[in-house]
Short mmCIF file of C-alpha atoms in Angstrom, two decimals:
data_model
loop_
_atom_site.label_atom_id
_atom_site.label_comp_id
_atom_site.label_asym_id
_atom_site.label_seq_id
_atom_site.Cartn_x
_atom_site.Cartn_y
_atom_site.Cartn_z
CA MET A 1 3.02 -17.73 28.27
CA SER A 2 -0.68 -17.01 28.19
CA ASN A 3 -3.43 -16.01 25.85
CA ASP A 4 -5.00 -13.69 28.37
CA HIS A 5 -5.48 -10.11 27.30
CA GLU A 6 -3.10 -8.16 29.49
CA PRO A 7 -2.73 -4.41 29.08
CA SER A 8 0.16 -3.17 27.00
CA THR A 9 2.17 -0.02 27.56
CA GLY A 10 2.20 2.45 24.70
CA PHE A 11 3.62 0.81 21.62
CA LEU A 12 5.12 -2.17 23.46
CA PRO A 13 3.35 -5.48 22.77
CA ASN A 14 2.09 -7.88 25.40
CA PHE A 15 5.13 -10.11 25.91
CA CYS A 16 3.01 -12.76 27.66
CA LEU A 17 1.07 -13.68 24.53
CA ASP A 18 1.97 -16.81 22.58
CA SER A 19 1.85 -14.83 19.34
CA THR A 20 4.51 -12.44 20.66
CA LEU A 21 6.70 -15.33 21.75
CA LEU A 22 6.43 -16.96 18.32
CA LEU A 23 7.32 -13.69 16.59
CA VAL A 24 10.38 -13.19 18.81
CA VAL A 25 11.57 -16.76 18.20
CA VAL A 26 11.25 -16.36 14.42
CA MET A 27 13.01 -12.99 14.40
CA ALA A 28 15.79 -14.33 16.64
CA GLU A 29 16.36 -17.27 14.32
CA LEU A 30 16.52 -14.96 11.31
CA LEU A 31 19.14 -12.90 13.14
CA ALA A 32 21.10 -16.10 13.85
CA VAL A 33 21.02 -16.99 10.15
CA VAL A 34 22.30 -13.55 9.17
CA LEU A 35 25.12 -13.69 11.73
CA SER A 36 26.09 -17.17 10.57
CA LEU A 37 26.13 -16.10 6.94
CA SER A 38 28.38 -13.16 7.82
CA SER A 39 31.03 -15.54 9.20
CA TRP A 40 30.78 -18.07 6.36
CA PRO A 41 33.00 -19.43 4.70
CA LEU A 42 35.48 -18.65 7.48
CA ALA A 43 33.57 -21.07 9.71
CA PRO A 44 31.35 -24.07 8.88
CA PHE A 45 27.86 -22.65 8.30
CA TRP A 46 25.74 -25.28 10.04
CA ARG A 47 27.97 -25.47 13.08
CA SER A 48 28.02 -21.71 13.31
CA LEU A 49 24.24 -21.55 12.88
CA ALA A 50 23.64 -24.11 15.62
CA LEU A 51 25.84 -22.30 18.16
CA THR A 52 24.59 -18.85 17.18
CA SER A 53 20.95 -19.97 17.34
CA LEU A 54 21.49 -21.43 20.79
CA PHE A 55 22.95 -18.19 22.08
CA VAL A 56 20.47 -15.85 20.35
CA GLN A 57 17.42 -17.88 21.36
CA TRP A 58 18.54 -17.98 24.99
CA VAL A 59 18.92 -14.21 24.97
CA ALA A 60 15.57 -13.67 23.18
CA LEU A 61 13.55 -16.07 25.36
CA SER A 62 15.09 -14.77 28.58
CA SER A 63 14.36 -11.17 27.57
CA VAL A 64 10.75 -12.00 26.71
CA GLY A 65 10.35 -13.89 29.98
CA LEU A 66 11.62 -10.93 32.02
CA LEU A 67 9.47 -8.45 30.10
CA CYS A 68 6.46 -10.70 30.66
CA ARG A 69 7.15 -10.72 34.39
CA LEU A 70 7.55 -6.94 34.34
CA ARG A 71 4.33 -6.29 32.43
CA ARG A 72 2.46 -4.87 35.42
CA PRO A 73 5.26 -2.50 36.55
CA LEU A 74 5.71 -1.43 32.94
CA SER A 75 2.00 -0.65 32.61
CA SER A 76 2.26 1.89 35.46
CA VAL A 77 5.01 4.03 33.92
CA ARG A 78 5.11 6.33 30.92
CA PRO A 79 5.46 4.67 27.49
CA VAL A 80 8.88 6.25 26.91
CA SER A 81 10.12 4.97 30.26
CA ALA A 82 8.68 1.52 29.58
CA ALA A 83 10.45 1.40 26.21
CA LEU A 84 13.74 2.46 27.82
CA ILE A 85 13.36 -0.22 30.51
CA ALA A 86 12.67 -2.86 27.85
CA TYR A 87 15.73 -1.69 25.91
CA LEU A 88 17.94 -1.94 28.99
CA VAL A 89 16.55 -5.37 29.87
CA VAL A 90 17.56 -6.73 26.46
CA LEU A 91 21.05 -5.21 26.75
CA LEU A 92 21.59 -6.53 30.29
CA VAL A 93 20.42 -10.01 29.35
CA THR A 94 22.75 -9.96 26.34
CA LEU A 95 25.69 -8.86 28.47
CA LEU A 96 24.95 -11.49 31.10
CA PHE A 97 24.76 -14.35 28.60
CA SER A 98 27.81 -13.06 26.74
CA ILE A 99 29.89 -13.06 29.92
CA MET A 100 28.61 -16.51 30.87
CA THR A 101 29.33 -17.86 27.37
CA ALA A 102 32.83 -16.37 27.33
CA ALA A 103 33.57 -17.88 30.75
CA PHE A 104 32.25 -21.28 29.63
CA LEU A 105 34.37 -21.24 26.47
CA ASP A 106 37.46 -20.30 28.46
CA TRP A 107 36.79 -23.17 30.87
CA TYR A 108 35.69 -25.87 28.43
CA VAL A 109 37.16 -25.11 24.98
CA HIS A 110 40.52 -23.49 25.63
CA PRO A 111 41.29 -23.56 29.39
CA ASN A 112 45.00 -23.14 28.72
CA ALA A 113 44.63 -20.19 26.34
CA ILE A 114 42.45 -17.65 28.13
CA ASP A 115 42.43 -14.37 26.23
CA LEU A 116 40.72 -11.48 28.02
CA HIS A 117 40.91 -9.26 24.93
CA ARG A 118 39.10 -11.92 22.90
CA ASP A 119 36.47 -12.29 25.60
CA LEU A 120 35.99 -8.54 25.83
CA ALA A 121 35.65 -8.28 22.05
CA PHE A 122 33.06 -11.10 22.11
CA VAL A 123 31.03 -9.39 24.83
CA LEU A 124 31.18 -5.96 23.19
CA ARG A 125 30.29 -7.37 19.77
CA ASN A 126 27.19 -9.10 21.15
CA ALA A 127 26.19 -5.98 23.10
CA LEU A 128 26.51 -3.82 19.97
CA VAL A 129 24.46 -6.22 17.84
CA SER A 130 21.84 -6.45 20.58
CA ALA A 131 21.69 -2.66 20.95
CA ILE A 132 21.17 -2.17 17.22
CA MET A 133 18.54 -4.92 16.88
CA ALA A 134 16.65 -3.77 19.98
CA ALA A 135 16.60 -0.20 18.65
CA VAL A 136 15.33 -1.41 15.26
CA ALA A 137 12.65 -3.53 16.95
CA LEU A 138 11.46 -0.64 19.11
CA ARG A 139 11.36 1.62 16.08
CA TYR A 140 9.28 -0.95 14.21
CA LEU A 141 6.88 -1.27 17.15
CA TYR A 142 6.53 2.50 17.32
CA LEU A 143 5.75 2.79 13.59
CA GLN A 144 3.25 -0.07 13.85
CA HIS A 145 1.61 1.65 16.82
CA ALA A 146 1.43 4.93 14.90
CA TRP A 147 -0.15 3.16 11.94
CA LYS A 148 -2.75 1.54 14.21
CA ARG A 149 -3.57 4.90 15.74
CA GLY A 150 -4.11 6.28 12.25
CA VAL A 151 -6.46 3.41 11.43
CA GLU A 152 -8.26 3.99 14.73
CA ALA A 153 -8.77 7.67 13.98
CA ARG A 154 -10.04 6.80 10.52
CA LEU A 155 -12.49 4.28 11.93
CA ASP A 156 -13.76 6.78 14.48
CA ALA A 157 -14.29 9.36 11.75
CA ARG A 158 -16.12 6.81 9.59
CA LEU A 159 -18.39 5.75 12.44
CA HIS A 160 -19.18 9.32 13.47
CA ALA A 161 -19.96 10.21 9.86
CA LEU A 162 -22.24 7.19 9.63
CA GLN A 163 -24.00 8.19 12.85
CA ALA A 164 -24.34 11.79 11.70
CA ARG A 165 -25.83 10.66 8.39
CA ILE A 166 -28.87 9.25 10.19
CA ARG A 167 -29.90 12.57 11.71
CA PRO A 168 -30.56 14.79 8.68
CA HIS A 169 -31.76 11.88 6.54
CA PHE A 170 -34.57 10.98 8.92
CA LEU A 171 -35.25 14.36 10.41
CA PHE A 172 -37.06 15.96 7.50
CA ASN A 173 -38.91 12.87 6.25
CA SER A 174 -39.93 11.79 9.74
CA MET A 175 -41.06 15.26 10.83
CA ASN A 176 -43.13 15.67 7.68
CA THR A 177 -44.72 12.27 8.28
CA ILE A 178 -45.48 13.13 11.91
CA ALA A 179 -46.98 16.47 10.91
CA ALA A 180 -49.27 14.74 8.43
CA LEU A 181 -50.43 12.23 11.05
CA ILE A 182 -51.10 14.56 13.96
CA ARG A 183 -54.70 15.48 13.07
CA GLY A 184 -56.01 12.31 11.49
CA ARG A 185 -53.96 9.60 13.25
CA PRO A 186 -52.66 11.02 16.54
CA ASP A 187 -51.79 7.58 17.96
CA ASP A 188 -49.61 6.80 14.96
CA ALA A 189 -48.01 10.24 15.26
CA GLU A 190 -47.19 9.58 18.91
CA GLN A 191 -45.68 6.20 18.05
CA ALA A 192 -43.65 7.84 15.27
CA VAL A 193 -42.24 10.35 17.75
CA GLU A 194 -41.21 7.50 20.05
CA ASP A 195 -39.58 5.64 17.15
CA LEU A 196 -37.72 8.76 16.11
CA SER A 197 -36.46 9.40 19.63
CA CYS A 198 -35.21 5.81 19.86
CA MET A 199 -33.44 6.26 16.54
CA PHE A 200 -31.57 9.32 17.72
CA ARG A 201 -30.83 7.81 21.12
CA SER A 202 -29.10 4.89 19.38
CA ALA A 203 -27.27 7.12 16.92
CA LEU A 204 -25.90 9.31 19.71
CA ARG A 205 -24.77 6.38 21.81
CA ASP A 206 -21.00 6.19 22.30
CA GLY A 207 -19.01 3.08 21.47
CA GLU A 208 -18.42 0.99 18.39
CA TRP A 209 -20.08 -2.16 19.76
CA THR A 210 -23.66 -2.85 20.67
CA ARG A 211 -25.96 -5.78 21.43
CA LEU A 212 -27.50 -7.67 18.54
CA GLY A 213 -30.90 -7.16 20.15
CA ASP A 214 -30.38 -3.38 20.24
CA GLU A 215 -29.32 -3.38 16.59
CA ILE A 216 -32.45 -5.30 15.62
CA GLU A 217 -34.61 -2.90 17.65
CA LEU A 218 -32.99 0.06 15.91
CA ALA A 219 -33.82 -1.43 12.52
CA ARG A 220 -37.43 -2.03 13.61
CA HIS A 221 -37.83 1.61 14.65
CA TYR A 222 -36.43 2.73 11.31
CA LEU A 223 -38.76 0.45 9.36
CA ALA A 224 -41.73 1.63 11.42
CA LEU A 225 -41.00 5.23 10.44
CA GLU A 226 -40.48 4.36 6.80
CA GLY A 227 -43.62 2.24 6.84
CA LEU A 228 -45.65 5.30 7.82
CA ARG A 229 -44.10 7.28 4.96
CA LEU A 230 -44.24 4.61 2.23
CA GLY A 231 -47.41 2.85 3.36
CA GLU A 232 -48.28 -0.33 1.47
CA ARG A 233 -45.27 0.09 -0.82
CA LEU A 234 -43.04 -1.24 1.96
CA ASP A 235 -43.33 -4.85 3.05
CA VAL A 236 -40.87 -6.38 5.54
CA ALA A 237 -40.12 -10.06 6.07
CA TRP A 238 -38.10 -10.99 9.17
CA ARG A 239 -36.45 -14.38 9.65
CA LEU A 240 -34.62 -14.62 12.95
CA ASP A 241 -32.94 -17.97 13.55
CA ILE A 242 -31.63 -16.92 16.96
CA ASP A 243 -32.73 -17.30 20.56
CA GLU A 244 -32.95 -14.81 23.42
CA ARG A 245 -29.36 -15.43 24.51
CA ASP A 246 -28.10 -14.54 21.04
CA GLU A 247 -29.56 -11.05 21.41
CA ASP A 248 -26.72 -10.28 23.84
CA LEU A 249 -24.04 -11.04 21.23
CA PRO A 250 -21.77 -8.03 20.56
CA VAL A 251 -21.94 -6.68 17.01
CA PRO A 252 -20.46 -3.56 15.36
CA ALA A 253 -22.64 -0.55 15.98
CA LEU A 254 -24.79 0.49 13.01
CA SER A 255 -24.16 -2.74 11.14
CA LEU A 256 -27.80 -3.70 10.40
CA GLN A 257 -29.70 -0.41 10.21
CA PRO A 258 -27.59 1.09 7.37
CA LEU A 259 -28.14 -2.08 5.33
CA VAL A 260 -31.88 -1.83 5.85
CA GLU A 261 -31.79 1.88 5.05
CA ASN A 262 -30.00 1.20 1.77
CA ALA A 263 -32.53 -1.48 0.91
CA VAL A 264 -35.40 0.93 1.44
CA TYR A 265 -33.81 4.06 -0.03
CA HIS A 266 -32.19 2.52 -3.11
CA GLY A 267 -34.63 -0.35 -3.60
CA ILE A 268 -38.19 0.16 -2.36
CA GLN A 269 -38.33 3.94 -2.71
CA ALA A 270 -37.05 3.79 -6.30
CA ILE A 271 -39.83 1.35 -7.35
CA PRO A 272 -43.31 2.89 -7.79
CA ALA A 273 -45.05 -0.32 -6.75
CA GLY A 274 -42.68 -0.87 -3.81
CA GLY A 275 -41.57 -4.31 -2.70
CA CYS A 276 -40.41 -6.48 0.15
CA VAL A 277 -37.26 -6.11 2.23
CA SER A 278 -36.15 -9.47 3.60
CA ILE A 279 -34.00 -9.53 6.74
CA ALA A 280 -32.49 -12.82 7.86
CA ILE A 281 -30.30 -13.25 10.94
CA ALA A 282 -28.89 -16.65 11.83
CA ARG A 283 -26.25 -18.00 14.15
CA THR A 284 -24.08 -20.91 13.16
CA ARG A 285 -21.55 -22.66 15.36
CA ASP A 286 -18.91 -19.93 15.09
CA ARG A 287 -20.41 -17.07 13.07
CA LEU A 288 -23.32 -14.67 12.98
CA ARG A 289 -24.84 -14.00 9.57
CA ILE A 290 -26.98 -10.95 8.76
CA ALA A 291 -28.58 -10.86 5.30
CA VAL A 292 -30.70 -8.09 3.77
CA THR A 293 -32.38 -8.51 0.39
CA ASN A 294 -34.40 -5.99 -1.61
CA PRO A 295 -35.79 -5.73 -5.15
CA ARG A 296 -33.67 -3.89 -7.74
CA PRO A 297 -35.25 -0.95 -9.54
CA ALA A 298 -35.19 -0.89 -13.34
CA ALA A 299 -32.66 1.93 -13.40
CA ASP A 300 -30.31 -0.16 -11.27
CA ARG A 301 -30.63 -3.18 -13.57
CA GLN A 302 -29.83 -0.95 -16.55
CA GLY A 303 -26.72 0.41 -14.86
CA THR A 304 -27.99 4.00 -14.47
CA HIS A 305 -28.53 3.81 -10.71
CA THR A 306 -25.39 2.88 -8.75
CA GLY A 307 -26.03 4.58 -5.43
CA GLN A 308 -26.68 1.41 -3.46
CA GLY A 309 -23.31 -0.22 -4.12
CA MET A 310 -21.47 3.04 -3.46
CA ALA A 311 -23.32 3.58 -0.18
CA LEU A 312 -22.28 0.12 1.07
CA GLU A 313 -18.55 0.73 0.55
CA ASN A 314 -18.35 2.72 3.78
CA ILE A 315 -19.68 -0.21 5.79
CA ARG A 316 -17.47 -2.70 3.98
CA GLU A 317 -14.32 -0.65 4.62
CA ARG A 318 -15.22 -0.13 8.27
CA LEU A 319 -15.65 -3.87 8.77
CA GLU A 320 -12.50 -4.84 6.90
CA LEU A 321 -10.35 -2.34 8.78
CA GLY A 322 -11.92 -2.61 12.17
CA TYR A 323 -13.05 -6.16 12.85
CA ARG A 324 -10.96 -9.29 12.44
CA GLY A 325 -12.65 -12.06 10.51
CA ALA A 326 -15.68 -9.99 9.48
CA ASN A 327 -16.62 -9.75 5.83
CA MET A 328 -19.41 -8.48 3.60
CA GLU A 329 -20.75 -10.16 0.50
CA ILE A 330 -22.68 -8.08 -2.06
CA ARG A 331 -24.57 -9.93 -4.78
CA ALA A 332 -26.62 -8.18 -7.47
CA GLU A 333 -29.06 -10.62 -9.10
CA PRO A 334 -31.26 -9.70 -12.07
CA ASP A 335 -34.18 -8.61 -9.91
CA ARG A 336 -32.78 -8.72 -6.36
CA PHE A 337 -29.97 -7.04 -4.43
CA HIS A 338 -28.48 -9.14 -1.64
CA VAL A 339 -26.07 -8.08 1.11
CA GLU A 340 -24.76 -10.45 3.76
CA LEU A 341 -22.55 -9.72 6.77
CA SER A 342 -20.60 -12.57 8.33
CA LEU A 343 -19.26 -11.84 11.80
CA PRO A 344 -17.18 -14.22 13.94
CA LEU A 345 -18.82 -14.80 17.28
CA GLU A 346 -15.56 -14.11 19.13
CA THR A 347 -14.53 -11.16 16.96
CA THR A 348 -12.49 -8.35 18.48
CA ASP A 349 -11.85 -4.77 17.54
CA ALA A 350 -8.70 -4.25 15.48
CA ARG A 351 -7.54 -1.78 18.01
CA THR A 352 -7.52 -4.46 20.70
CA ASP A 353 -3.89 -5.31 21.24
CA ARG A 354 -3.40 -9.01 20.44
CA ARG A 355 0.23 -8.77 19.50
#
């Protein structure tokens, strides 16, 4: 077995993964317990469990081994055909071991009392149990696959909605700012146009992952535009405890810029005197931490302004559903609002098949 990420076929898992092997072993042992309980008290439970476990585990491990070896041929056929092949493999392995077990029992246990009807009943019983359990397992895998596809569609819709939200929100404010700068500060107007184009280029980019460096650059372009609009009311403090190699780390797309946008829109903009947005990014041994802090307006402290917490729920849900090991901490202090993302350095998309 291996931990390598091999392609799966349709709703079938990767049978070469250690996690799949462990799941099959556990499920096979549970089946052995159920079969042993069904024969108790006609037969001693522990003896029955030991023999049944031996047989069931041999069938399960042999089936998984064959399906692991067949993973590449299975990946080249249709999902329905792959599922049918997997089903037949389990049945054939069960029949083979049933015949071998019946022959061994006839030779070792009762060589002078061979009963073909008993052997046939034993083989057919095992084949029927295997057929039912394999069908149930395939049905479960199909339902799990359908659920994952539903989560995937929901994540895509969330991300597209988040990307679309950038366009109208910045379009009017940024265009008005550029129009006001054209005559008196043409250089600043030109820079604002470049920042705006970079914003939209990032928002229109496909994919749910991006480089940390690109995400930081996107936030800088946004803050540059808002700095032209808010002027001295907006102060930004960056603290980057990362090196150049860390800028290539993969992070969820639009994970930093929306946090900065919320800090400006619900914090700085709502305070007449403005304030400072603090952005801290640090890498530990196994995690990447992104923290954004902004002052809380008086209306927020009094409980009459709740837009910031509501706006962050979309990002929190997207991270919880889509990225294993990622989490968001939101902390509202008396005069500060703090949001921190914690991302595992080896995180993977939830849609990546690690079964």
